[in-house]
PDB file of N, CA and C in Angstrom:
ATOM      1  N   MET A 171     103.953  81.585 119.775  1.00 49.00           N
ATOM      2  CA  MET A 171     103.108  82.685 119.364  1.00 49.00           C
ATOM      3  C   MET A 171     101.703  82.451 119.917  1.00 49.00           C
ATOM      4  N   ASP A 172     101.107  83.450 120.433  1.00 53.00           N
ATOM      5  CA  ASP A 172      99.769  83.403 120.999  1.00 53.00           C
ATOM      6  C   ASP A 172      98.729  83.182 119.900  1.00 53.00           C
ATOM      7  N   ARG A 173      97.752  82.324 120.184  1.00 54.00           N
ATOM      8  CA  ARG A 173      96.709  81.991 119.204  1.00 54.00           C
ATOM      9  C   ARG A 173      95.955  83.248 118.758  1.00 54.00           C
ATOM     10  N   GLN A 174      95.643  84.129 119.692  1.00 59.00           N
ATOM     11  CA  GLN A 174      94.937  85.368 119.340  1.00 59.00           C
ATOM     12  C   GLN A 174      95.781  86.249 118.436  1.00 59.00           C
ATOM     13  N   PHE A 175      97.086  86.298 118.703  1.00 56.00           N
ATOM     14  CA  PHE A 175      97.973  87.085 117.863  1.00 56.00           C
ATOM     15  C   PHE A 175      98.009  86.523 116.448  1.00 56.00           C
ATOM     16  N   ALA A 176      98.083  85.190 116.336  1.00 57.00           N
ATOM     17  CA  ALA A 176      98.091  84.553 115.021  1.00 57.00           C
ATOM     18  C   ALA A 176      96.786  84.854 114.281  1.00 57.00           C
ATOM     19  N   LEU A 177      95.669  84.747 114.980  1.00 57.00           N
ATOM     20  CA  LEU A 177      94.374  85.061 114.367  1.00 57.00           C
ATOM     21  C   LEU A 177      94.351  86.510 113.907  1.00 57.00           C
ATOM     22  N   HIS A 178      94.911  87.392 114.727  1.00 62.00           N
ATOM     23  CA  HIS A 178      94.969  88.815 114.389  1.00 62.00           C
ATOM     24  C   HIS A 178      95.758  89.037 113.092  1.00 62.00           C
ATOM     25  N   ARG A 179      96.814  88.260 112.878  1.00 66.00           N
ATOM     26  CA  ARG A 179      97.629  88.401 111.668  1.00 66.00           C
ATOM     27  C   ARG A 179      96.927  87.850 110.435  1.00 66.00           C
ATOM     28  N   VAL A 180      96.064  86.862 110.616  1.00 68.00           N
ATOM     29  CA  VAL A 180      95.376  86.213 109.498  1.00 68.00           C
ATOM     30  C   VAL A 180      94.068  86.928 109.165  1.00 68.00           C
ATOM     31  N   GLN A 181      93.394  87.430 110.183  1.00 69.00           N
ATOM     32  CA  GLN A 181      92.053  88.004 110.018  1.00 69.00           C
ATOM     33  C   GLN A 181      91.949  89.063 108.918  1.00 69.00           C
ATOM     34  N   PRO A 182      92.862  90.014 108.799  1.00 75.00           N
ATOM     35  CA  PRO A 182      92.714  91.018 107.736  1.00 75.00           C
ATOM     36  C   PRO A 182      92.669  90.397 106.336  1.00 75.00           C
ATOM     37  N   HIS A 183      93.434  89.339 106.127  1.00 75.00           N
ATOM     38  CA  HIS A 183      93.440  88.691 104.818  1.00 75.00           C
ATOM     39  C   HIS A 183      92.111  87.975 104.561  1.00 75.00           C
ATOM     40  N   ARG A 184      91.565  87.364 105.602  1.00 74.00           N
ATOM     41  CA  ARG A 184      90.266  86.687 105.464  1.00 74.00           C
ATOM     42  C   ARG A 184      89.174  87.702 105.144  1.00 74.00           C
ATOM     43  N   VAL A 185      89.166  88.819 105.864  1.00 77.00           N
ATOM     44  CA  VAL A 185      88.157  89.857 105.637  1.00 77.00           C
ATOM     45  C   VAL A 185      88.305  90.431 104.225  1.00 77.00           C
ATOM     46  N   HIS A 186      89.540  90.702 103.832  1.00 85.00           N
ATOM     47  CA  HIS A 186      89.791  91.248 102.496  1.00 85.00           C
ATOM     48  C   HIS A 186      89.355  90.249 101.415  1.00 85.00           C
ATOM     49  N   ALA A 187      89.641  88.985 101.618  1.00 88.00           N
ATOM     50  CA  ALA A 187      89.229  87.953 100.654  1.00 88.00           C
ATOM     51  C   ALA A 187      87.719  87.930 100.509  1.00 88.00           C
ATOM     52  N   ARG A 188      86.986  88.003 101.630  1.00 86.00           N
ATOM     53  CA  ARG A 188      85.513  87.990 101.568  1.00 86.00           C
ATOM     54  C   ARG A 188      84.993  89.226 100.828  1.00 86.00           C
ATOM     55  N   ARG A 189      85.625  90.360 101.055  1.00 90.00           N
ATOM     56  CA  ARG A 189      85.206  91.596 100.384  1.00 90.00           C
ATOM     57  C   ARG A 189      85.429  91.482  98.874  1.00 90.00           C
ATOM     58  N   LEU A 190      86.592  90.971  98.484  1.00 93.00           N
ATOM     59  CA  LEU A 190      86.888  90.786  97.062  1.00 93.00           C
ATOM     60  C   LEU A 190      85.933  89.777  96.434  1.00 93.00           C
ATOM     61  N   LEU A 191      85.615  88.741  97.161  1.00 91.00           N
ATOM     62  CA  LEU A 191      84.661  87.745  96.671  1.00 91.00           C
ATOM     63  C   LEU A 191      83.316  88.405  96.414  1.00 91.00           C
ATOM     64  N   HIS A 192      82.864  89.213  97.355  1.00 92.00           N
ATOM     65  CA  HIS A 192      81.588  89.925  97.209  1.00 92.00           C
ATOM     66  C   HIS A 192      81.602  90.837  95.977  1.00 92.00           C
ATOM     67  N   ASP A 193      82.762  91.418  95.683  1.00 94.00           N
ATOM     68  CA  ASP A 193      82.901  92.319  94.538  1.00 94.00           C
ATOM     69  C   ASP A 193      83.117  91.586  93.217  1.00 94.00           C
ATOM     70  N   GLY A 194      83.144  90.254  93.259  1.00 93.00           N
ATOM     71  CA  GLY A 194      83.323  89.478  92.038  1.00 93.00           C
ATOM     72  C   GLY A 194      84.765  89.351  91.581  1.00 93.00           C
ATOM     73  N   GLU A 195      85.694  89.708  92.429  1.00 93.00           N
ATOM     74  CA  GLU A 195      87.133  89.625  92.117  1.00 93.00           C
ATOM     75  C   GLU A 195      87.667  88.285  92.621  1.00 93.00           C
ATOM     76  N   PHE A 196      87.309  87.209  91.945  1.00 94.00           N
ATOM     77  CA  PHE A 196      87.593  85.870  92.450  1.00 94.00           C
ATOM     78  C   PHE A 196      89.089  85.569  92.546  1.00 94.00           C
ATOM     79  N   ASP A 197      89.859  85.907  91.515  1.00 92.00           N
ATOM     80  CA  ASP A 197      91.301  85.646  91.559  1.00 92.00           C
ATOM     81  C   ASP A 197      91.970  86.429  92.691  1.00 92.00           C
ATOM     82  N   LYS A 198      91.586  87.682  92.855  1.00 92.00           N
ATOM     83  CA  LYS A 198      92.170  88.496  93.922  1.00 92.00           C
ATOM     84  C   LYS A 198      91.744  87.981  95.297  1.00 92.00           C
ATOM     85  N   ALA A 199      90.518  87.503  95.405  1.00 93.00           N
ATOM     86  CA  ALA A 199      90.045  86.931  96.667  1.00 93.00           C
ATOM     87  C   ALA A 199      90.872  85.697  97.028  1.00 93.00           C
ATOM     88  N   ILE A 200      91.140  84.874  96.025  1.00 94.00           N
ATOM     89  CA  ILE A 200      91.965  83.688  96.254  1.00 94.00           C
ATOM     90  C   ILE A 200      93.379  84.104  96.634  1.00 94.00           C
ATOM     91  N   GLY A 201      93.893  85.150  96.014  1.00 92.00           N
ATOM     92  CA  GLY A 201      95.220  85.657  96.366  1.00 92.00           C
ATOM     93  C   GLY A 201      95.283  86.094  97.825  1.00 92.00           C
ATOM     94  N   SER A 202      94.236  86.718  98.305  1.00 91.00           N
ATOM     95  CA  SER A 202      94.200  87.139  99.703  1.00 91.00           C
ATOM     96  C   SER A 202      94.111  85.932 100.635  1.00 91.00           C
ATOM     97  N   ALA A 203      93.349  84.925 100.232  1.00 92.00           N
ATOM     98  CA  ALA A 203      93.285  83.685 101.013  1.00 92.00           C
ATOM     99  C   ALA A 203      94.662  83.026 101.055  1.00 92.00           C
ATOM    100  N   ARG A 204      95.375  83.082  99.952  1.00 93.00           N
ATOM    101  CA  ARG A 204      96.735  82.525  99.896  1.00 93.00           C
ATOM    102  C   ARG A 204      97.647  83.256 100.874  1.00 93.00           C
ATOM    103  N   GLN A 205      97.515  84.567 100.972  1.00 91.00           N
ATOM    104  CA  GLN A 205      98.318  85.322 101.934  1.00 91.00           C
ATOM    105  C   GLN A 205      97.997  84.891 103.369  1.00 91.00           C
ATOM    106  N   ALA A 206      96.733  84.626 103.628  1.00 89.00           N
ATOM    107  CA  ALA A 206      96.360  84.118 104.955  1.00 89.00           C
ATOM    108  C   ALA A 206      97.029  82.772 105.208  1.00 89.00           C
ATOM    109  N   MET A 207      97.040  81.912 104.194  1.00 92.00           N
ATOM    110  CA  MET A 207      97.679  80.607 104.339  1.00 92.00           C
ATOM    111  C   MET A 207      99.174  80.754 104.630  1.00 92.00           C
ATOM    112  N   GLU A 208      99.823  81.731 104.019  1.00 90.00           N
ATOM    113  CA  GLU A 208     101.247  81.961 104.288  1.00 90.00           C
ATOM    114  C   GLU A 208     101.453  82.282 105.764  1.00 90.00           C
ATOM    115  N   ARG A 209     100.577  83.106 106.329  1.00 86.00           N
ATOM    116  CA  ARG A 209     100.688  83.476 107.754  1.00 86.00           C
ATOM    117  C   ARG A 209     100.453  82.255 108.641  1.00 86.00           C
ATOM    118  N   ILE A 210      99.514  81.409 108.239  1.00 87.00           N
ATOM    119  CA  ILE A 210      99.215  80.211 109.018  1.00 87.00           C
ATOM    120  C   ILE A 210     100.428  79.288 109.036  1.00 87.00           C
ATOM    121  N   LEU A 211     101.028  79.059 107.886  1.00 88.00           N
ATOM    122  CA  LEU A 211     102.194  78.179 107.833  1.00 88.00           C
ATOM    123  C   LEU A 211     103.326  78.704 108.714  1.00 88.00           C
ATOM    124  N   ALA A 212     103.445  80.018 108.796  1.00 85.00           N
ATOM    125  CA  ALA A 212     104.519  80.625 109.580  1.00 85.00           C
ATOM    126  C   ALA A 212     104.425  80.289 111.069  1.00 85.00           C
ATOM    127  N   VAL A 213     103.245  79.901 111.544  1.00 84.00           N
ATOM    128  CA  VAL A 213     103.089  79.612 112.973  1.00 84.00           C
ATOM    129  C   VAL A 213     102.883  78.128 113.264  1.00 84.00           C
ATOM    130  N   THR A 214     103.003  77.304 112.254  1.00 86.00           N
ATOM    131  CA  THR A 214     102.820  75.869 112.478  1.00 86.00           C
ATOM    132  C   THR A 214     104.152  75.176 112.685  1.00 86.00           C
ATOM    133  N   ASN A 215     104.066  73.957 113.141  1.00 85.00           N
ATOM    134  CA  ASN A 215     105.253  73.117 113.223  1.00 85.00           C
ATOM    135  C   ASN A 215     105.066  71.889 112.332  1.00 85.00           C
ATOM    136  N   TRP A 216     104.280  72.044 111.279  1.00 91.00           N
ATOM    137  CA  TRP A 216     104.070  70.937 110.351  1.00 91.00           C
ATOM    138  C   TRP A 216     105.384  70.638 109.639  1.00 91.00           C
ATOM    139  N   PRO A 217     105.784  69.372 109.624  1.00 93.00           N
ATOM    140  CA  PRO A 217     107.050  69.010 108.977  1.00 93.00           C
ATOM    141  C   PRO A 217     106.944  69.082 107.453  1.00 93.00           C
ATOM    142  N   GLN A 218     108.107  69.187 106.843  1.00 93.00           N
ATOM    143  CA  GLN A 218     108.159  69.162 105.381  1.00 93.00           C
ATOM    144  C   GLN A 218     107.636  67.824 104.864  1.00 93.00           C
ATOM    145  N   ILE A 219     107.111  67.838 103.656  1.00 94.00           N
ATOM    146  CA  ILE A 219     106.691  66.604 102.992  1.00 94.00           C
ATOM    147  C   ILE A 219     107.318  66.571 101.609  1.00 94.00           C
ATOM    148  N   SER A 220     107.341  65.384 101.049  1.00 92.00           N
ATOM    149  CA  SER A 220     107.922  65.195  99.726  1.00 92.00           C
ATOM    150  C   SER A 220     106.997  64.328  98.903  1.00 92.00           C
ATOM    151  N   LYS A 221     107.028  64.524  97.598  1.00 89.00           N
ATOM    152  CA  LYS A 221     106.215  63.674  96.718  1.00 89.00           C
ATOM    153  C   LYS A 221     106.687  62.228  96.770  1.00 89.00           C
ATOM    154  N   ASN A 222     107.886  62.002  97.279  1.00 90.00           N
ATOM    155  CA  ASN A 222     108.421  60.650  97.381  1.00 90.00           C
ATOM    156  C   ASN A 222     108.039  59.947  98.681  1.00 90.00           C
ATOM    157  N   ASP A 223     107.364  60.659  99.581  1.00 88.00           N
ATOM    158  CA  ASP A 223     106.935  60.058 100.846  1.00 88.00           C
ATOM    159  C   ASP A 223     105.956  58.921 100.588  1.00 88.00           C
ATOM    160  N   ASP A 224     106.024  57.915 101.430  1.00 92.00           N
ATOM    161  CA  ASP A 224     105.007  56.868 101.435  1.00 92.00           C
ATOM    162  C   ASP A 224     103.787  57.473 102.115  1.00 92.00           C
ATOM    163  N   LEU A 225     102.721  57.696 101.364  1.00 89.00           N
ATOM    164  CA  LEU A 225     101.536  58.379 101.883  1.00 89.00           C
ATOM    165  C   LEU A 225     100.941  57.670 103.097  1.00 89.00           C
ATOM    166  N   HIS A 226     101.059  56.355 103.139  1.00 93.00           N
ATOM    167  CA  HIS A 226     100.494  55.588 104.251  1.00 93.00           C
ATOM    168  C   HIS A 226     101.335  55.703 105.513  1.00 93.00           C
ATOM    169  N   GLN A 227     102.559  56.197 105.372  1.00 94.00           N
ATOM    170  CA  GLN A 227     103.460  56.312 106.516  1.00 94.00           C
ATOM    171  C   GLN A 227     103.542  57.737 107.063  1.00 94.00           C
ATOM    172  N   ARG A 228     102.800  58.655 106.473  1.00 94.00           N
ATOM    173  CA  ARG A 228     102.846  60.040 106.938  1.00 94.00           C
ATOM    174  C   ARG A 228     102.197  60.178 108.311  1.00 94.00           C
ATOM    175  N   SER A 229     102.799  61.031 109.124  1.00 94.00           N
ATOM    176  CA  SER A 229     102.231  61.337 110.440  1.00 94.00           C
ATOM    177  C   SER A 229     100.999  62.229 110.259  1.00 94.00           C
ATOM    178  N   GLN A 230     100.286  62.427 111.342  1.00 93.00           N
ATOM    179  CA  GLN A 230      99.117  63.311 111.300  1.00 93.00           C
ATOM    180  C   GLN A 230      99.535  64.720 110.890  1.00 93.00           C
ATOM    181  N   ALA A 231     100.640  65.219 111.455  1.00 92.00           N
ATOM    182  CA  ALA A 231     101.121  66.555 111.114  1.00 92.00           C
ATOM    183  C   ALA A 231     101.521  66.646 109.640  1.00 92.00           C
ATOM    184  N   GLN A 232     102.133  65.594 109.118  1.00 94.00           N
ATOM    185  CA  GLN A 232     102.491  65.591 107.696  1.00 94.00           C
ATOM    186  C   GLN A 232     101.245  65.601 106.821  1.00 94.00           C
ATOM    187  N   ARG A 233     100.201  64.948 107.255  1.00 94.00           N
ATOM    188  CA  ARG A 233      98.950  64.938 106.479  1.00 94.00           C
ATOM    189  C   ARG A 233      98.302  66.315 106.461  1.00 94.00           C
ATOM    190  N   TRP A 234      98.368  67.045 107.602  1.00 93.00           N
ATOM    191  CA  TRP A 234      97.855  68.416 107.599  1.00 93.00           C
ATOM    192  C   TRP A 234      98.691  69.286 106.671  1.00 93.00           C
ATOM    193  N   ARG A 235      99.998  69.055 106.683  1.00 95.00           N
ATOM    194  CA  ARG A 235     100.866  69.818 105.781  1.00 95.00           C
ATOM    195  C   ARG A 235     100.492  69.535 104.323  1.00 95.00           C
ATOM    196  N   ALA A 236     100.144  68.294 104.005  1.00 95.00           N
ATOM    197  CA  ALA A 236      99.747  67.931 102.639  1.00 95.00           C
ATOM    198  C   ALA A 236      98.453  68.643 102.241  1.00 95.00           C
ATOM    199  N   ILE A 237      97.513  68.737 103.170  1.00 95.00           N
ATOM    200  CA  ILE A 237      96.261  69.462 102.887  1.00 95.00           C
ATOM    201  C   ILE A 237      96.573  70.927 102.641  1.00 95.00           C
ATOM    202  N   TYR A 238      97.397  71.500 103.519  1.00 96.00           N
ATOM    203  CA  TYR A 238      97.812  72.884 103.350  1.00 96.00           C
ATOM    204  C   TYR A 238      98.470  73.087 101.982  1.00 96.00           C
ATOM    205  N   LYS A 239      99.412  72.224 101.660  1.00 96.00           N
ATOM    206  CA  LYS A 239     100.175  72.375 100.418  1.00 96.00           C
ATOM    207  C   LYS A 239      99.279  72.294  99.194  1.00 96.00           C
ATOM    208  N   ALA A 240      98.334  71.369  99.201  1.00 95.00           N
ATOM    209  CA  ALA A 240      97.410  71.235  98.066  1.00 95.00           C
ATOM    210  C   ALA A 240      96.576  72.506  97.900  1.00 95.00           C
ATOM    211  N   ALA A 241      96.062  73.028  99.005  1.00 96.00           N
ATOM    212  CA  ALA A 241      95.248  74.247  98.933  1.00 96.00           C
ATOM    213  C   ALA A 241      96.103  75.444  98.513  1.00 96.00           C
ATOM    214  N   PHE A 242      97.306  75.540  99.076  1.00 95.00           N
ATOM    215  CA  PHE A 242      98.204  76.645  98.735  1.00 95.00           C
ATOM    216  C   PHE A 242      98.588  76.596  97.265  1.00 95.00           C
ATOM    217  N   ASP A 243      98.899  75.418  96.767  1.00 94.00           N
ATOM    218  CA  ASP A 243      99.253  75.271  95.351  1.00 94.00           C
ATOM    219  C   ASP A 243      98.082  75.663  94.452  1.00 94.00           C
ATOM    220  N   GLN A 244      96.882  75.258  94.821  1.00 94.00           N
ATOM    221  CA  GLN A 244      95.708  75.631  94.028  1.00 94.00           C
ATOM    222  C   GLN A 244      95.510  77.144  94.062  1.00 94.00           C
ATOM    223  N   ALA A 245      95.643  77.743  95.234  1.00 94.00           N
ATOM    224  CA  ALA A 245      95.471  79.194  95.357  1.00 94.00           C
ATOM    225  C   ALA A 245      96.561  79.953  94.604  1.00 94.00           C
ATOM    226  N   SER A 246      97.731  79.369  94.496  1.00 91.00           N
ATOM    227  CA  SER A 246      98.833  80.036  93.794  1.00 91.00           C
ATOM    228  C   SER A 246      98.527  80.222  92.316  1.00 91.00           C
ATOM    229  N   GLY A 247      97.664  79.396  91.763  1.00 89.00           N
ATOM    230  CA  GLY A 247      97.295  79.530  90.355  1.00 89.00           C
ATOM    231  C   GLY A 247      96.610  80.845  90.047  1.00 89.00           C
ATOM    232  N   ALA A 248      95.953  81.419  91.036  1.00 86.00           N
ATOM    233  CA  ALA A 248      95.268  82.698  90.841  1.00 86.00           C
ATOM    234  C   ALA A 248      96.243  83.869  90.872  1.00 86.00           C
ATOM    235  N   GLU A 249      97.411  83.665  91.452  1.00 78.00           N
ATOM    236  CA  GLU A 249      98.392  84.731  91.633  1.00 78.00           C
ATOM    237  C   GLU A 249      99.446  84.771  90.536  1.00 78.00           C
ATOM    238  N   HIS A 250      99.623  83.664  89.852  1.00 74.00           N
ATOM    239  CA  HIS A 250     100.719  83.565  88.889  1.00 74.00           C
ATOM    240  C   HIS A 250     100.172  83.332  87.489  1.00 74.00           C
ATOM    241  N   ALA A 251     100.910  83.771  86.525  1.00 75.00           N
ATOM    242  CA  ALA A 251     100.519  83.584  85.132  1.00 75.00           C
ATOM    243  C   ALA A 251     101.659  82.931  84.361  1.00 75.00           C
ATOM    244  N   ASP A 252     102.139  81.818  84.885  1.00 81.00           N
ATOM    245  CA  ASP A 252     103.206  81.114  84.182  1.00 81.00           C
ATOM    246  C   ASP A 252     102.600  80.216  83.104  1.00 81.00           C
ATOM    247  N   GLU A 253     103.410  79.448  82.457  1.00 87.00           N
ATOM    248  CA  GLU A 253     102.949  78.616  81.339  1.00 87.00           C
ATOM    249  C   GLU A 253     101.814  77.678  81.747  1.00 87.00           C
ATOM    250  N   VAL A 254     101.874  77.144  82.942  1.00 89.00           N
ATOM    251  CA  VAL A 254     100.847  76.204  83.396  1.00 89.00           C
ATOM    252  C   VAL A 254      99.587  76.928  83.855  1.00 89.00           C
ATOM    253  N   THR A 255      99.742  78.026  84.590  1.00 86.00           N
ATOM    254  CA  THR A 255      98.592  78.660  85.246  1.00 86.00           C
ATOM    255  C   THR A 255      97.982  79.833  84.482  1.00 86.00           C
ATOM    256  N   LYS A 256      98.578  80.226  83.376  1.00 85.00           N
ATOM    257  CA  LYS A 256      98.120  81.436  82.687  1.00 85.00           C
ATOM    258  C   LYS A 256      96.659  81.371  82.239  1.00 85.00           C
ATOM    259  N   ASP A 257      96.139  80.200  82.004  1.00 87.00           N
ATOM    260  CA  ASP A 257      94.755  80.073  81.556  1.00 87.00           C
ATOM    261  C   ASP A 257      93.802  79.624  82.664  1.00 87.00           C
ATOM    262  N   PHE A 258      94.296  79.578  83.901  1.00 90.00           N
ATOM    263  CA  PHE A 258      93.423  79.192  85.006  1.00 90.00           C
ATOM    264  C   PHE A 258      92.332  80.247  85.182  1.00 90.00           C
ATOM    265  N   SER A 259      91.145  79.790  85.420  1.00 90.00           N
ATOM    266  CA  SER A 259      90.014  80.680  85.671  1.00 90.00           C
ATOM    267  C   SER A 259      89.229  80.097  86.835  1.00 90.00           C
ATOM    268  N   TYR A 260      89.036  80.887  87.864  1.00 93.00           N
ATOM    269  CA  TYR A 260      88.371  80.407  89.075  1.00 93.00           C
ATOM    270  C   TYR A 260      86.946  80.940  89.166  1.00 93.00           C
ATOM    271  N   SER A 261      86.065  80.089  89.632  1.00 95.00           N
ATOM    272  CA  SER A 261      84.667  80.465  89.830  1.00 95.00           C
ATOM    273  C   SER A 261      84.474  81.009  91.242  1.00 95.00           C
ATOM    274  N   ARG A 262      83.310  81.560  91.478  1.00 95.00           N
ATOM    275  CA  ARG A 262      82.960  82.031  92.811  1.00 95.00           C
ATOM    276  C   ARG A 262      83.032  80.866  93.813  1.00 95.00           C
ATOM    277  N   GLY A 263      82.495  79.726  93.428  1.00 96.00           N
ATOM    278  CA  GLY A 263      82.500  78.570  94.308  1.00 96.00           C
ATOM    279  C   GLY A 263      83.904  78.133  94.672  1.00 96.00           C
ATOM    280  N   GLU A 264      84.804  78.137  93.699  1.00 96.00           N
ATOM    281  CA  GLU A 264      86.197  77.763  93.973  1.00 96.00           C
ATOM    282  C   GLU A 264      86.853  78.765  94.910  1.00 96.00           C
ATOM    283  N   ALA A 265      86.563  80.036  94.703  1.00 94.00           N
ATOM    284  CA  ALA A 265      87.104  81.055  95.602  1.00 94.00           C
ATOM    285  C   ALA A 265      86.568  80.852  97.019  1.00 94.00           C
ATOM    286  N   GLU A 266      85.282  80.560  97.139  1.00 94.00           N
ATOM    287  CA  GLU A 266      84.692  80.326  98.464  1.00 94.00           C
ATOM    288  C   GLU A 266      85.361  79.139  99.153  1.00 94.00           C
ATOM    289  N   VAL A 267      85.623  78.078  98.401  1.00 95.00           N
ATOM    290  CA  VAL A 267      86.254  76.894  98.982  1.00 95.00           C
ATOM    291  C   VAL A 267      87.657  77.227  99.482  1.00 95.00           C
ATOM    292  N   LEU A 268      88.450  77.914  98.693  1.00 95.00           N
ATOM    293  CA  LEU A 268      89.822  78.228  99.100  1.00 95.00           C
ATOM    294  C   LEU A 268      89.851  79.202 100.280  1.00 95.00           C
ATOM    295  N   ILE A 269      88.928  80.143 100.326  1.00 92.00           N
ATOM    296  CA  ILE A 269      88.826  81.031 101.491  1.00 92.00           C
ATOM    297  C   ILE A 269      88.440  80.214 102.724  1.00 92.00           C
ATOM    298  N   GLY A 270      87.503  79.299 102.542  1.00 92.00           N
ATOM    299  CA  GLY A 270      87.080  78.444 103.648  1.00 92.00           C
ATOM    300  C   GLY A 270      88.190  77.546 104.153  1.00 92.00           C
ATOM    301  N   ILE A 271      88.976  76.998 103.241  1.00 94.00           N
ATOM    302  CA  ILE A 271      90.108  76.156 103.652  1.00 94.00           C
ATOM    303  C   ILE A 271      91.113  76.987 104.441  1.00 94.00           C
ATOM    304  N   ALA A 272      91.394  78.184 103.968  1.00 91.00           N
ATOM    305  CA  ALA A 272      92.333  79.049 104.687  1.00 91.00           C
ATOM    306  C   ALA A 272      91.840  79.308 106.106  1.00 91.00           C
ATOM    307  N   ALA A 273      90.562  79.611 106.240  1.00 88.00           N
ATOM    308  CA  ALA A 273      89.999  79.862 107.573  1.00 88.00           C
ATOM    309  C   ALA A 273      90.020  78.599 108.423  1.00 88.00           C
ATOM    310  N   SER A 274      89.719  77.479 107.828  1.00 89.00           N
ATOM    311  CA  SER A 274      89.665  76.213 108.568  1.00 89.00           C
ATOM    312  C   SER A 274      91.039  75.756 109.026  1.00 89.00           C
ATOM    313  N   LEU A 275      92.063  76.010 108.240  1.00 90.00           N
ATOM    314  CA  LEU A 275      93.409  75.592 108.615  1.00 90.00           C
ATOM    315  C   LEU A 275      93.863  76.219 109.927  1.00 90.00           C
ATOM    316  N   LEU A 276      93.413  77.424 110.187  1.00 82.00           N
ATOM    317  CA  LEU A 276      93.792  78.074 111.439  1.00 82.00           C
ATOM    318  C   LEU A 276      93.277  77.276 112.636  1.00 82.00           C
ATOM    319  N   CYS A 277      92.150  76.614 112.469  1.00 82.00           N
ATOM    320  CA  CYS A 277      91.561  75.831 113.561  1.00 82.00           C
ATOM    321  C   CYS A 277      92.365  74.593 113.904  1.00 82.00           C
ATOM    322  N   VAL A 278      93.165  74.095 112.989  1.00 82.00           N
ATOM    323  CA  VAL A 278      93.929  72.868 113.255  1.00 82.00           C
ATOM    324  C   VAL A 278      95.395  73.136 113.600  1.00 82.00           C
ATOM    325  N   VAL A 279      95.773  74.390 113.643  1.00 76.00           N
ATOM    326  CA  VAL A 279      97.134  74.711 114.046  1.00 76.00           C
ATOM    327  C   VAL A 279      97.250  74.409 115.535  1.00 76.00           C
ATOM    328  N   PRO A 280      98.160  73.523 115.900  1.00 59.00           N
ATOM    329  CA  PRO A 280      98.301  73.183 117.326  1.00 59.00           C
ATOM    330  C   PRO A 280      98.585  74.415 118.170  1.00 59.00           C
ATOM    331  N   ALA A 281      97.930  74.493 119.302  1.00 55.00           N
ATOM    332  CA  ALA A 281      98.131  75.630 120.201  1.00 55.00           C
ATOM    333  C   ALA A 281      99.597  75.765 120.615  1.00 55.00           C
ATOM    334  N   SER A 282     100.298  74.644 120.676  1.00 50.00           N
ATOM    335  CA  SER A 282     101.699  74.685 121.075  1.00 50.00           C
ATOM    336  C   SER A 282     102.588  75.393 120.058  1.00 50.00           C
ATOM    337  N   SER A 283     102.120  75.500 118.813  1.00 48.00           N
ATOM    338  CA  SER A 283     102.933  76.167 117.795  1.00 48.00           C
ATOM    339  C   SER A 283     102.541  77.623 117.630  1.00 48.00           C
ATOM    340  N   MET A 284     101.548  78.030 118.361  1.00 45.00           N
ATOM    341  CA  MET A 284     101.095  79.406 118.256  1.00 45.00           C
ATOM    342  C   MET A 284     101.669  80.247 119.365  1.00 45.00           C
TER     343      MET A 284
END
């Protein structure tokens, strides 16, 4: 997949997230950032990881996947209201960080996977 095409698929979610952030809709902004992260994962070749992995033995690609997974899991709390996440409340700063992580992840996607 072409890098510009991938950026084109992610960009609307980033723009929408920034707009929602400006409007004070922090949970919805995080949800839009999460959608961008879904598109990013779709074009990567990051291998699966497991909680049972030896963290010191992970490859560079596995470590990027771990960063992605941590950010995606955090962003998922804004989208779901299950027993664990129903009381989650995100601040503007947290929304800004998750939007920033989503944007930054696109920069580390290997060109060969795009």
